[in-house]
mmCIF file of C-alpha atoms in Angstrom:
data_model
loop_
_atom_site.group_PDB
_atom_site.id
_atom_site.type_symbol
_atom_site.label_atom_id
_atom_site.label_comp_id
_atom_site.label_asym_id
_atom_site.label_seq_id
_atom_site.Cartn_x
_atom_site.Cartn_y
_atom_site.Cartn_z
ATOM 1 C CA UNK A 267 11.882 4.296 13.320
ATOM 2 C CA UNK A 268 14.317 1.433 13.137
ATOM 3 C CA UNK A 269 13.664 -1.613 10.941
ATOM 4 C CA UNK A 270 13.369 -3.645 14.145
ATOM 5 C CA UNK A 271 10.651 -1.348 15.519
ATOM 6 C CA UNK A 272 8.834 -1.388 12.180
ATOM 7 C CA UNK A 273 8.915 -5.188 12.090
ATOM 8 C CA UNK A 274 7.540 -5.403 15.644
ATOM 9 C CA UNK A 275 4.674 -3.075 14.797
ATOM 10 C CA UNK A 276 3.825 -5.053 11.688
ATOM 11 C CA UNK A 277 3.870 -8.310 13.627
ATOM 12 C CA UNK A 278 1.681 -6.931 16.390
ATOM 13 C CA UNK A 279 -0.804 -5.631 13.867
ATOM 14 C CA UNK A 280 -0.982 -8.906 11.985
ATOM 15 C CA UNK A 281 0.684 -10.647 9.110
ATOM 16 C CA UNK A 282 -2.027 -10.824 6.448
ATOM 17 C CA UNK A 283 -2.116 -8.009 3.931
ATOM 18 C CA UNK A 284 -3.989 -9.680 1.128
ATOM 19 C CA UNK A 285 -6.989 -7.452 1.757
ATOM 20 C CA UNK A 286 -9.139 -9.046 -0.932
ATOM 21 C CA UNK A 287 -10.173 -12.348 0.604
ATOM 22 C CA UNK A 288 -12.687 -10.871 3.034
ATOM 23 C CA UNK A 289 -12.849 -10.981 6.823
ATOM 24 C CA UNK A 290 -12.094 -14.425 8.228
ATOM 25 C CA UNK A 291 -13.628 -16.418 11.032
ATOM 26 C CA UNK A 292 -12.201 -15.926 14.515
ATOM 27 C CA UNK A 293 -10.222 -19.144 14.294
ATOM 28 C CA UNK A 294 -8.741 -18.302 10.944
ATOM 29 C CA UNK A 295 -8.073 -14.735 11.993
ATOM 30 C CA UNK A 296 -5.876 -15.960 14.821
ATOM 31 C CA UNK A 297 -3.815 -17.943 12.348
ATOM 32 C CA UNK A 298 -3.426 -15.033 9.957
ATOM 33 C CA UNK A 299 -2.479 -12.580 12.677
ATOM 34 C CA UNK A 300 0.322 -14.716 14.022
ATOM 35 C CA UNK A 301 1.290 -16.659 10.934
ATOM 36 C CA UNK A 302 3.566 -15.928 8.023
ATOM 37 C CA UNK A 303 2.787 -15.481 4.335
ATOM 38 C CA UNK A 304 2.592 -18.498 2.080
ATOM 39 C CA UNK A 305 6.046 -18.173 0.638
ATOM 40 C CA UNK A 306 9.214 -20.084 1.375
ATOM 41 C CA UNK A 307 11.299 -16.929 1.106
ATOM 42 C CA UNK A 308 13.064 -15.305 4.001
ATOM 43 C CA UNK A 309 11.673 -11.801 4.336
ATOM 44 C CA UNK A 310 14.114 -8.943 4.142
ATOM 45 C CA UNK A 311 13.323 -6.699 7.120
ATOM 46 C CA UNK A 312 15.460 -3.705 6.382
ATOM 47 C CA UNK A 313 17.877 -2.406 3.808
ATOM 48 C CA UNK A 314 20.493 -1.654 6.456
ATOM 49 C CA UNK A 315 20.357 -4.998 8.246
ATOM 50 C CA UNK A 316 23.912 -6.250 8.839
ATOM 51 C CA UNK A 317 24.777 -9.100 6.543
ATOM 52 C CA UNK A 318 21.960 -8.477 4.111
ATOM 53 C CA UNK A 319 22.621 -8.914 0.423
ATOM 54 C CA UNK A 320 23.304 -5.814 -1.624
ATOM 55 C CA UNK A 321 20.530 -4.609 -3.877
ATOM 56 C CA UNK A 322 20.537 -5.783 -7.447
ATOM 57 C CA UNK A 323 22.409 -3.794 -10.011
ATOM 58 C CA UNK A 324 20.698 -3.503 -13.350
ATOM 59 C CA UNK A 325 22.721 -4.364 -16.423
ATOM 60 C CA UNK A 326 24.167 -1.350 -18.120
ATOM 61 C CA UNK A 327 21.813 0.100 -20.667
ATOM 62 C CA UNK A 328 21.148 3.455 -22.128
ATOM 63 C CA UNK A 329 18.453 5.159 -20.106
ATOM 64 C CA UNK A 330 15.434 6.296 -22.096
ATOM 65 C CA UNK A 331 15.310 9.943 -22.993
ATOM 66 C CA UNK A 332 13.698 12.168 -20.406
ATOM 67 C CA UNK A 333 11.593 13.634 -23.211
ATOM 68 C CA UNK A 334 9.567 10.452 -23.667
ATOM 69 C CA UNK A 335 7.709 8.033 -21.452
ATOM 70 C CA UNK A 336 9.466 4.926 -20.188
ATOM 71 C CA UNK A 337 8.158 1.995 -22.209
ATOM 72 C CA UNK A 338 7.755 -1.694 -21.498
ATOM 73 C CA UNK A 339 10.692 -2.378 -23.809
ATOM 74 C CA UNK A 340 12.832 0.103 -21.841
ATOM 75 C CA UNK A 341 12.055 -1.700 -18.593
ATOM 76 C CA UNK A 342 12.798 -5.119 -20.042
ATOM 77 C CA UNK A 343 16.106 -3.856 -21.480
ATOM 78 C CA UNK A 344 17.194 -2.274 -18.208
ATOM 79 C CA UNK A 345 15.888 -4.790 -15.653
ATOM 80 C CA UNK A 346 15.088 -7.976 -17.544
ATOM 81 C CA UNK A 347 18.234 -9.752 -16.347
ATOM 82 C CA UNK A 348 18.612 -8.109 -12.925
ATOM 83 C CA UNK A 349 18.654 -10.532 -10.006
ATOM 84 C CA UNK A 350 16.736 -9.523 -6.862
ATOM 85 C CA UNK A 351 18.294 -9.872 -3.415
ATOM 86 C CA UNK A 352 15.398 -8.901 -1.135
ATOM 87 C CA UNK A 353 11.774 -9.934 -0.758
ATOM 88 C CA UNK A 354 9.289 -8.496 1.677
ATOM 89 C CA UNK A 355 8.181 -5.074 2.838
ATOM 90 C CA UNK A 356 11.606 -3.444 2.578
ATOM 91 C CA UNK A 357 13.723 -2.527 -0.417
ATOM 92 C CA UNK A 358 15.856 0.463 -1.361
ATOM 93 C CA UNK A 359 13.714 3.552 -1.984
ATOM 94 C CA UNK A 360 10.593 2.023 -0.396
ATOM 95 C CA UNK A 361 8.958 4.536 1.969
ATOM 96 C CA UNK A 362 7.759 3.188 5.334
ATOM 97 C CA UNK A 363 7.278 6.286 7.460
ATOM 98 C CA UNK A 364 7.030 10.043 7.283
ATOM 99 C CA UNK A 365 10.179 12.177 7.516
ATOM 100 C CA UNK A 366 9.068 13.926 10.682
ATOM 101 C CA UNK A 367 9.427 13.633 14.437
ATOM 102 C CA UNK A 368 6.157 15.475 14.989
ATOM 103 C CA UNK A 369 2.866 13.803 15.921
ATOM 104 C CA UNK A 370 1.696 13.477 12.349
ATOM 105 C CA UNK A 371 0.225 10.244 10.965
ATOM 106 C CA UNK A 372 -0.645 9.226 7.412
ATOM 107 C CA UNK A 373 -3.736 7.040 7.177
ATOM 108 C CA UNK A 374 -3.727 4.981 3.979
ATOM 109 C CA UNK A 375 -6.560 2.744 2.823
ATOM 110 C CA UNK A 376 -6.300 0.052 0.163
ATOM 111 C CA UNK A 377 -9.124 -0.891 -2.202
ATOM 112 C CA UNK A 378 -7.977 -4.198 -3.646
ATOM 113 C CA UNK A 379 -10.742 -5.108 -6.084
ATOM 114 C CA UNK A 380 -11.462 -8.470 -7.625
ATOM 115 C CA UNK A 381 -13.605 -11.309 -6.255
ATOM 116 C CA UNK A 382 -14.407 -10.597 -2.630
ATOM 117 C CA UNK A 383 -12.511 -7.318 -2.642
ATOM 118 C CA UNK A 384 -14.636 -4.773 -4.510
ATOM 119 C CA UNK A 385 -16.834 -3.651 -1.638
ATOM 120 C CA UNK A 386 -17.020 -0.061 -0.398
ATOM 121 C CA UNK A 387 -16.791 0.842 3.287
ATOM 122 C CA UNK A 388 -19.104 3.846 3.202
ATOM 123 C CA UNK A 389 -19.156 4.154 6.986
ATOM 124 C CA UNK A 390 -15.373 4.522 7.057
ATOM 125 C CA UNK A 391 -15.223 7.164 4.345
ATOM 126 C CA UNK A 392 -18.211 9.070 5.779
ATOM 127 C CA UNK A 393 -16.459 9.200 9.154
ATOM 128 C CA UNK A 394 -13.309 10.637 7.573
ATOM 129 C CA UNK A 395 -15.449 13.238 5.817
ATOM 130 C CA UNK A 396 -17.299 14.243 8.993
ATOM 131 C CA UNK A 397 -14.103 14.632 10.981
ATOM 132 C CA UNK A 398 -12.207 16.123 8.015
ATOM 133 C CA UNK A 399 -9.448 13.534 8.309
ATOM 134 C CA UNK A 400 -7.225 13.498 5.190
ATOM 135 C CA UNK A 401 -6.151 10.144 3.806
ATOM 136 C CA UNK A 402 -4.415 8.518 0.861
ATOM 137 C CA UNK A 403 -6.468 5.894 -0.976
ATOM 138 C CA UNK A 404 -4.532 3.160 -2.801
ATOM 139 C CA UNK A 405 -7.011 1.947 -5.402
ATOM 140 C CA UNK A 406 -6.729 -1.081 -7.675
ATOM 141 C CA UNK A 407 -7.888 -0.999 -11.292
ATOM 142 C CA UNK A 408 -10.506 -3.700 -10.685
ATOM 143 C CA UNK A 409 -12.052 -1.730 -7.813
ATOM 144 C CA UNK A 410 -12.418 1.295 -10.065
ATOM 145 C CA UNK A 411 -14.199 -0.812 -12.669
ATOM 146 C CA UNK A 412 -16.619 -2.108 -10.029
ATOM 147 C CA UNK A 413 -17.249 1.308 -8.421
ATOM 148 C CA UNK A 414 -16.943 4.000 -11.123
ATOM 149 C CA UNK A 415 -19.346 6.529 -9.586
ATOM 150 C CA UNK A 416 -17.884 6.170 -6.096
ATOM 151 C CA UNK A 417 -14.378 6.517 -7.519
ATOM 152 C CA UNK A 418 -15.286 9.744 -9.315
ATOM 153 C CA UNK A 419 -16.622 11.249 -6.096
ATOM 154 C CA UNK A 420 -13.573 10.233 -4.075
ATOM 155 C CA UNK A 421 -11.236 11.570 -6.744
ATOM 156 C CA UNK A 422 -13.002 14.935 -6.671
ATOM 157 C CA UNK A 423 -12.592 15.429 -2.918
ATOM 158 C CA UNK A 424 -9.501 17.411 -1.826
ATOM 159 C CA UNK A 425 -9.589 15.586 1.515
ATOM 160 C CA UNK A 426 -8.405 12.432 -0.242
ATOM 161 C CA UNK A 427 -5.703 11.659 -2.741
ATOM 162 C CA UNK A 428 -5.706 8.669 -5.056
ATOM 163 C CA UNK A 429 -2.678 6.385 -5.341
ATOM 164 C CA UNK A 430 -1.876 3.353 -7.492
ATOM 165 C CA UNK A 431 -2.627 -0.092 -6.012
ATOM 166 C CA UNK A 432 -1.847 -1.967 -9.183
ATOM 167 C CA UNK A 433 -3.770 -3.492 -12.044
ATOM 168 C CA UNK A 434 -4.395 -7.062 -10.815
ATOM 169 C CA UNK A 435 -3.337 -6.702 -7.136
ATOM 170 C CA UNK A 436 -0.155 -8.748 -7.467
ATOM 171 C CA UNK A 437 2.868 -8.882 -5.169
ATOM 172 C CA UNK A 438 5.606 -7.119 -7.139
ATOM 173 C CA UNK A 439 8.290 -9.641 -8.116
ATOM 174 C CA UNK A 440 10.503 -10.216 -11.144
ATOM 175 C CA UNK A 441 10.668 -13.960 -10.423
ATOM 176 C CA UNK A 442 7.076 -14.926 -9.585
ATOM 177 C CA UNK A 443 7.361 -14.912 -5.788
ATOM 178 C CA UNK A 444 4.007 -15.137 -4.013
ATOM 179 C CA UNK A 445 2.669 -13.722 -0.749
ATOM 180 C CA UNK A 446 -0.362 -14.908 1.241
ATOM 181 C CA UNK A 447 -1.186 -17.310 -1.571
ATOM 182 C CA UNK A 448 -1.383 -14.558 -4.188
ATOM 183 C CA UNK A 449 0.952 -15.205 -7.146
ATOM 184 C CA UNK A 450 3.379 -12.395 -7.881
ATOM 185 C CA UNK A 451 4.389 -10.899 -11.177
ATOM 186 C CA UNK A 452 6.905 -13.145 -12.961
ATOM 187 C CA UNK A 453 9.214 -10.780 -14.835
ATOM 188 C CA UNK A 454 10.233 -7.173 -15.311
ATOM 189 C CA UNK A 455 7.687 -6.985 -18.124
ATOM 190 C CA UNK A 456 4.887 -8.141 -15.822
ATOM 191 C CA UNK A 457 6.005 -5.680 -13.154
ATOM 192 C CA UNK A 458 5.656 -2.946 -15.771
ATOM 193 C CA UNK A 459 2.161 -4.179 -16.672
ATOM 194 C CA UNK A 460 1.054 -4.282 -13.032
ATOM 195 C CA UNK A 461 2.151 -0.690 -12.446
ATOM 196 C CA UNK A 462 1.433 0.847 -15.820
ATOM 197 C CA UNK A 463 -2.032 -0.587 -16.451
ATOM 198 C CA UNK A 464 -3.557 1.192 -13.480
ATOM 199 C CA UNK A 465 -1.236 4.184 -13.835
ATOM 200 C CA UNK A 466 -2.606 4.779 -17.318
ATOM 201 C CA UNK A 467 -6.187 4.451 -16.079
ATOM 202 C CA UNK A 468 -5.632 6.793 -13.140
ATOM 203 C CA UNK A 469 -3.878 9.358 -15.312
ATOM 204 C CA UNK A 470 -6.818 9.376 -17.699
ATOM 205 C CA UNK A 471 -9.385 9.673 -14.897
ATOM 206 C CA UNK A 472 -7.502 12.131 -12.697
ATOM 207 C CA UNK A 473 -5.804 14.230 -15.362
ATOM 208 C CA UNK A 474 -2.418 13.684 -13.734
ATOM 209 C CA UNK A 475 -0.382 10.547 -12.981
ATOM 210 C CA UNK A 476 -0.411 9.112 -9.445
ATOM 211 C CA UNK A 477 2.606 9.844 -7.279
ATOM 212 C CA UNK A 478 2.545 6.743 -5.085
ATOM 213 C CA UNK A 479 2.331 2.989 -5.613
ATOM 214 C CA UNK A 480 1.685 0.057 -3.301
ATOM 215 C CA UNK A 481 1.618 -3.494 -4.619
ATOM 216 C CA UNK A 482 -0.957 -6.101 -3.762
ATOM 217 C CA UNK A 483 0.014 -7.391 -0.267
ATOM 218 C CA UNK A 484 2.682 -4.605 -0.120
ATOM 219 C CA UNK A 485 5.346 -7.193 -1.013
ATOM 220 C CA UNK A 486 8.097 -6.411 -3.496
ATOM 221 C CA UNK A 487 11.665 -7.307 -4.382
ATOM 222 C CA UNK A 488 14.383 -4.723 -4.829
ATOM 223 C CA UNK A 489 14.394 -4.908 -8.644
ATOM 224 C CA UNK A 490 10.639 -4.402 -8.828
ATOM 225 C CA UNK A 491 10.896 -1.463 -6.434
ATOM 226 C CA UNK A 492 13.424 0.158 -8.770
ATOM 227 C CA UNK A 493 11.016 -0.289 -11.664
ATOM 228 C CA UNK A 494 8.372 1.610 -9.701
ATOM 229 C CA UNK A 495 10.829 4.486 -9.359
ATOM 230 C CA UNK A 496 11.770 4.304 -13.034
ATOM 231 C CA UNK A 497 8.098 4.739 -13.927
ATOM 232 C CA UNK A 498 7.877 7.925 -11.876
ATOM 233 C CA UNK A 499 6.145 6.707 -8.723
ATOM 234 C CA UNK A 500 7.271 6.109 -5.137
ATOM 235 C CA UNK A 501 6.677 2.735 -3.554
ATOM 236 C CA UNK A 502 4.962 3.306 -0.203
ATOM 237 C CA UNK A 503 4.793 0.469 2.314
ATOM 238 C CA UNK A 504 3.761 0.994 5.962
ATOM 239 C CA UNK A 505 5.005 1.072 9.534
ATOM 240 C CA UNK A 506 1.724 0.117 11.246
ATOM 241 C CA UNK A 507 -0.562 -2.629 9.931
ATOM 242 C CA UNK A 508 -3.843 -1.219 11.146
ATOM 243 C CA UNK A 509 -6.383 -3.883 10.243
ATOM 244 C CA UNK A 510 -4.430 -7.045 9.451
ATOM 245 C CA UNK A 511 -5.556 -7.229 5.853
ATOM 246 C CA UNK A 512 -9.165 -6.414 6.803
ATOM 247 C CA UNK A 513 -9.282 -9.320 9.284
ATOM 248 C CA UNK A 514 -9.076 -7.452 12.603
ATOM 249 C CA UNK A 515 -11.964 -6.917 14.990
ATOM 250 C CA UNK A 516 -12.923 -3.295 15.728
ATOM 251 C CA UNK A 517 -11.071 -3.488 19.044
ATOM 252 C CA UNK A 518 -7.911 -4.809 17.404
ATOM 253 C CA UNK A 519 -8.037 -1.976 14.881
ATOM 254 C CA UNK A 520 -8.617 0.602 17.627
ATOM 255 C CA UNK A 521 -5.776 -0.522 19.862
ATOM 256 C CA UNK A 522 -3.319 -0.902 16.988
ATOM 257 C CA UNK A 523 -4.043 2.401 15.267
ATOM 258 C CA UNK A 524 -4.365 4.378 18.508
ATOM 259 C CA UNK A 525 -0.850 3.222 19.462
ATOM 260 C CA UNK A 526 0.701 4.524 16.238
ATOM 261 C CA UNK A 527 3.567 6.937 16.977
ATOM 262 C CA UNK A 528 4.130 10.177 15.139
ATOM 263 C CA UNK A 529 5.540 9.682 11.651
ATOM 264 C CA UNK A 530 3.638 6.436 11.103
ATOM 265 C CA UNK A 531 2.190 5.323 7.797
ATOM 266 C CA UNK A 532 -0.837 3.215 8.728
ATOM 267 C CA UNK A 533 -2.220 0.667 6.277
ATOM 268 C CA UNK A 534 -5.896 -0.331 6.435
ATOM 269 C CA UNK A 535 -8.587 -1.270 3.904
ATOM 270 C CA UNK A 536 -11.675 0.479 2.557
ATOM 271 C CA UNK A 537 -13.099 -2.437 0.556
ATOM 272 C CA UNK A 538 -14.570 -4.584 3.353
ATOM 273 C CA UNK A 539 -17.611 -2.835 4.830
ATOM 274 C CA UNK A 540 -18.466 -5.865 7.002
ATOM 275 C CA UNK A 541 -15.032 -5.887 8.621
ATOM 276 C CA UNK A 542 -13.867 -4.096 11.735
ATOM 277 C CA UNK A 543 -11.950 -1.283 10.065
ATOM 278 C CA UNK A 544 -14.584 1.458 10.134
ATOM 279 C CA UNK A 545 -15.547 1.000 13.769
ATOM 280 C CA UNK A 546 -11.930 0.652 14.808
ATOM 281 C CA UNK A 547 -10.837 3.801 12.978
ATOM 282 C CA UNK A 548 -13.878 5.679 14.313
ATOM 283 C CA UNK A 549 -12.695 4.870 17.842
ATOM 284 C CA UNK A 550 -8.944 5.344 17.282
ATOM 285 C CA UNK A 551 -8.920 8.708 15.521
ATOM 286 C CA UNK A 552 -10.507 10.699 18.394
ATOM 287 C CA UNK A 553 -7.986 9.141 20.786
ATOM 288 C CA UNK A 554 -5.104 10.232 18.560
ATOM 289 C CA UNK A 555 -6.516 13.731 18.149
ATOM 290 C CA UNK A 556 -6.911 14.034 21.918
ATOM 291 C CA UNK A 557 -3.221 13.266 22.390
ATOM 292 C CA UNK A 558 -2.130 15.976 19.967
ATOM 293 C CA UNK A 559 -1.767 13.965 16.773
ATOM 294 C CA UNK A 560 -2.810 15.203 13.363
ATOM 295 C CA UNK A 561 -3.277 13.505 10.014
ATOM 296 C CA UNK A 562 -1.888 14.095 6.545
ATOM 297 C CA UNK A 563 -2.068 12.906 2.984
ATOM 298 C CA UNK A 564 1.167 11.385 1.740
ATOM 299 C CA UNK A 565 1.644 14.095 -0.876
ATOM 300 C CA UNK A 566 1.576 16.762 1.853
ATOM 301 C CA UNK A 567 4.311 15.025 3.842
ATOM 302 C CA UNK A 568 6.569 13.419 1.214
ATOM 303 C CA UNK A 569 8.313 15.829 -1.126
#
């Protein structure tokens, strides 16, 4: 899928990806679906866009030994003075779609945590269980703290895999850029904290570190994306915004997700049970199955 096609899909599906403010009124939803995030930055819409700035080059530094974990000090030494050149959903090494031309789709669901974002969409998860639909769950540290028993059950189910959605649900920036009114991390050190805090928690709870990371709002700059890679995870964005940051009606979710082409990574939310996500997914998945599509966890499609 071209960057242009990906951008069109994201715009059709809605702009808001905060996912922790709760479903909005109809009037506000219209604004969020067609509006732009609360940042004065120009969004980078593809790493191969003609005329785009080259990605930042980190200052030369001795890489930490492969025999030990990358530390906060390592990250600051390697990236503390790097200047970012992109901001948005695209950066080098960020994954937006599956490497396949087949009719395979990855459903991903964010659980953002925090005030207004620690709910649990039981109807959504129960539907996935009944239909045996695999999915990748990007879970924030605060959501785990609010739902420890539910987390343990989800983590024990082979149908689902758990991925890292950050510690405080921050857009991932080394300069403090914000998205949708949510302040971003302000330095390489804070990027490390946002990734590593929840990575440490997930490793302890799961017995193995998570493979995938998505920042709060899915925004990042190119330096922050490289830090994700340095810490051993892959930054996964999306190609189809399935529920507009948990603001879509069930019909909007259905039409958007049902139109997802093969190879799509669909982003939705599992932390707003009063939103339209569950009913929309419940309607869209049978349509996709009827047209020959199948579903996959990210770890089964990205190697």
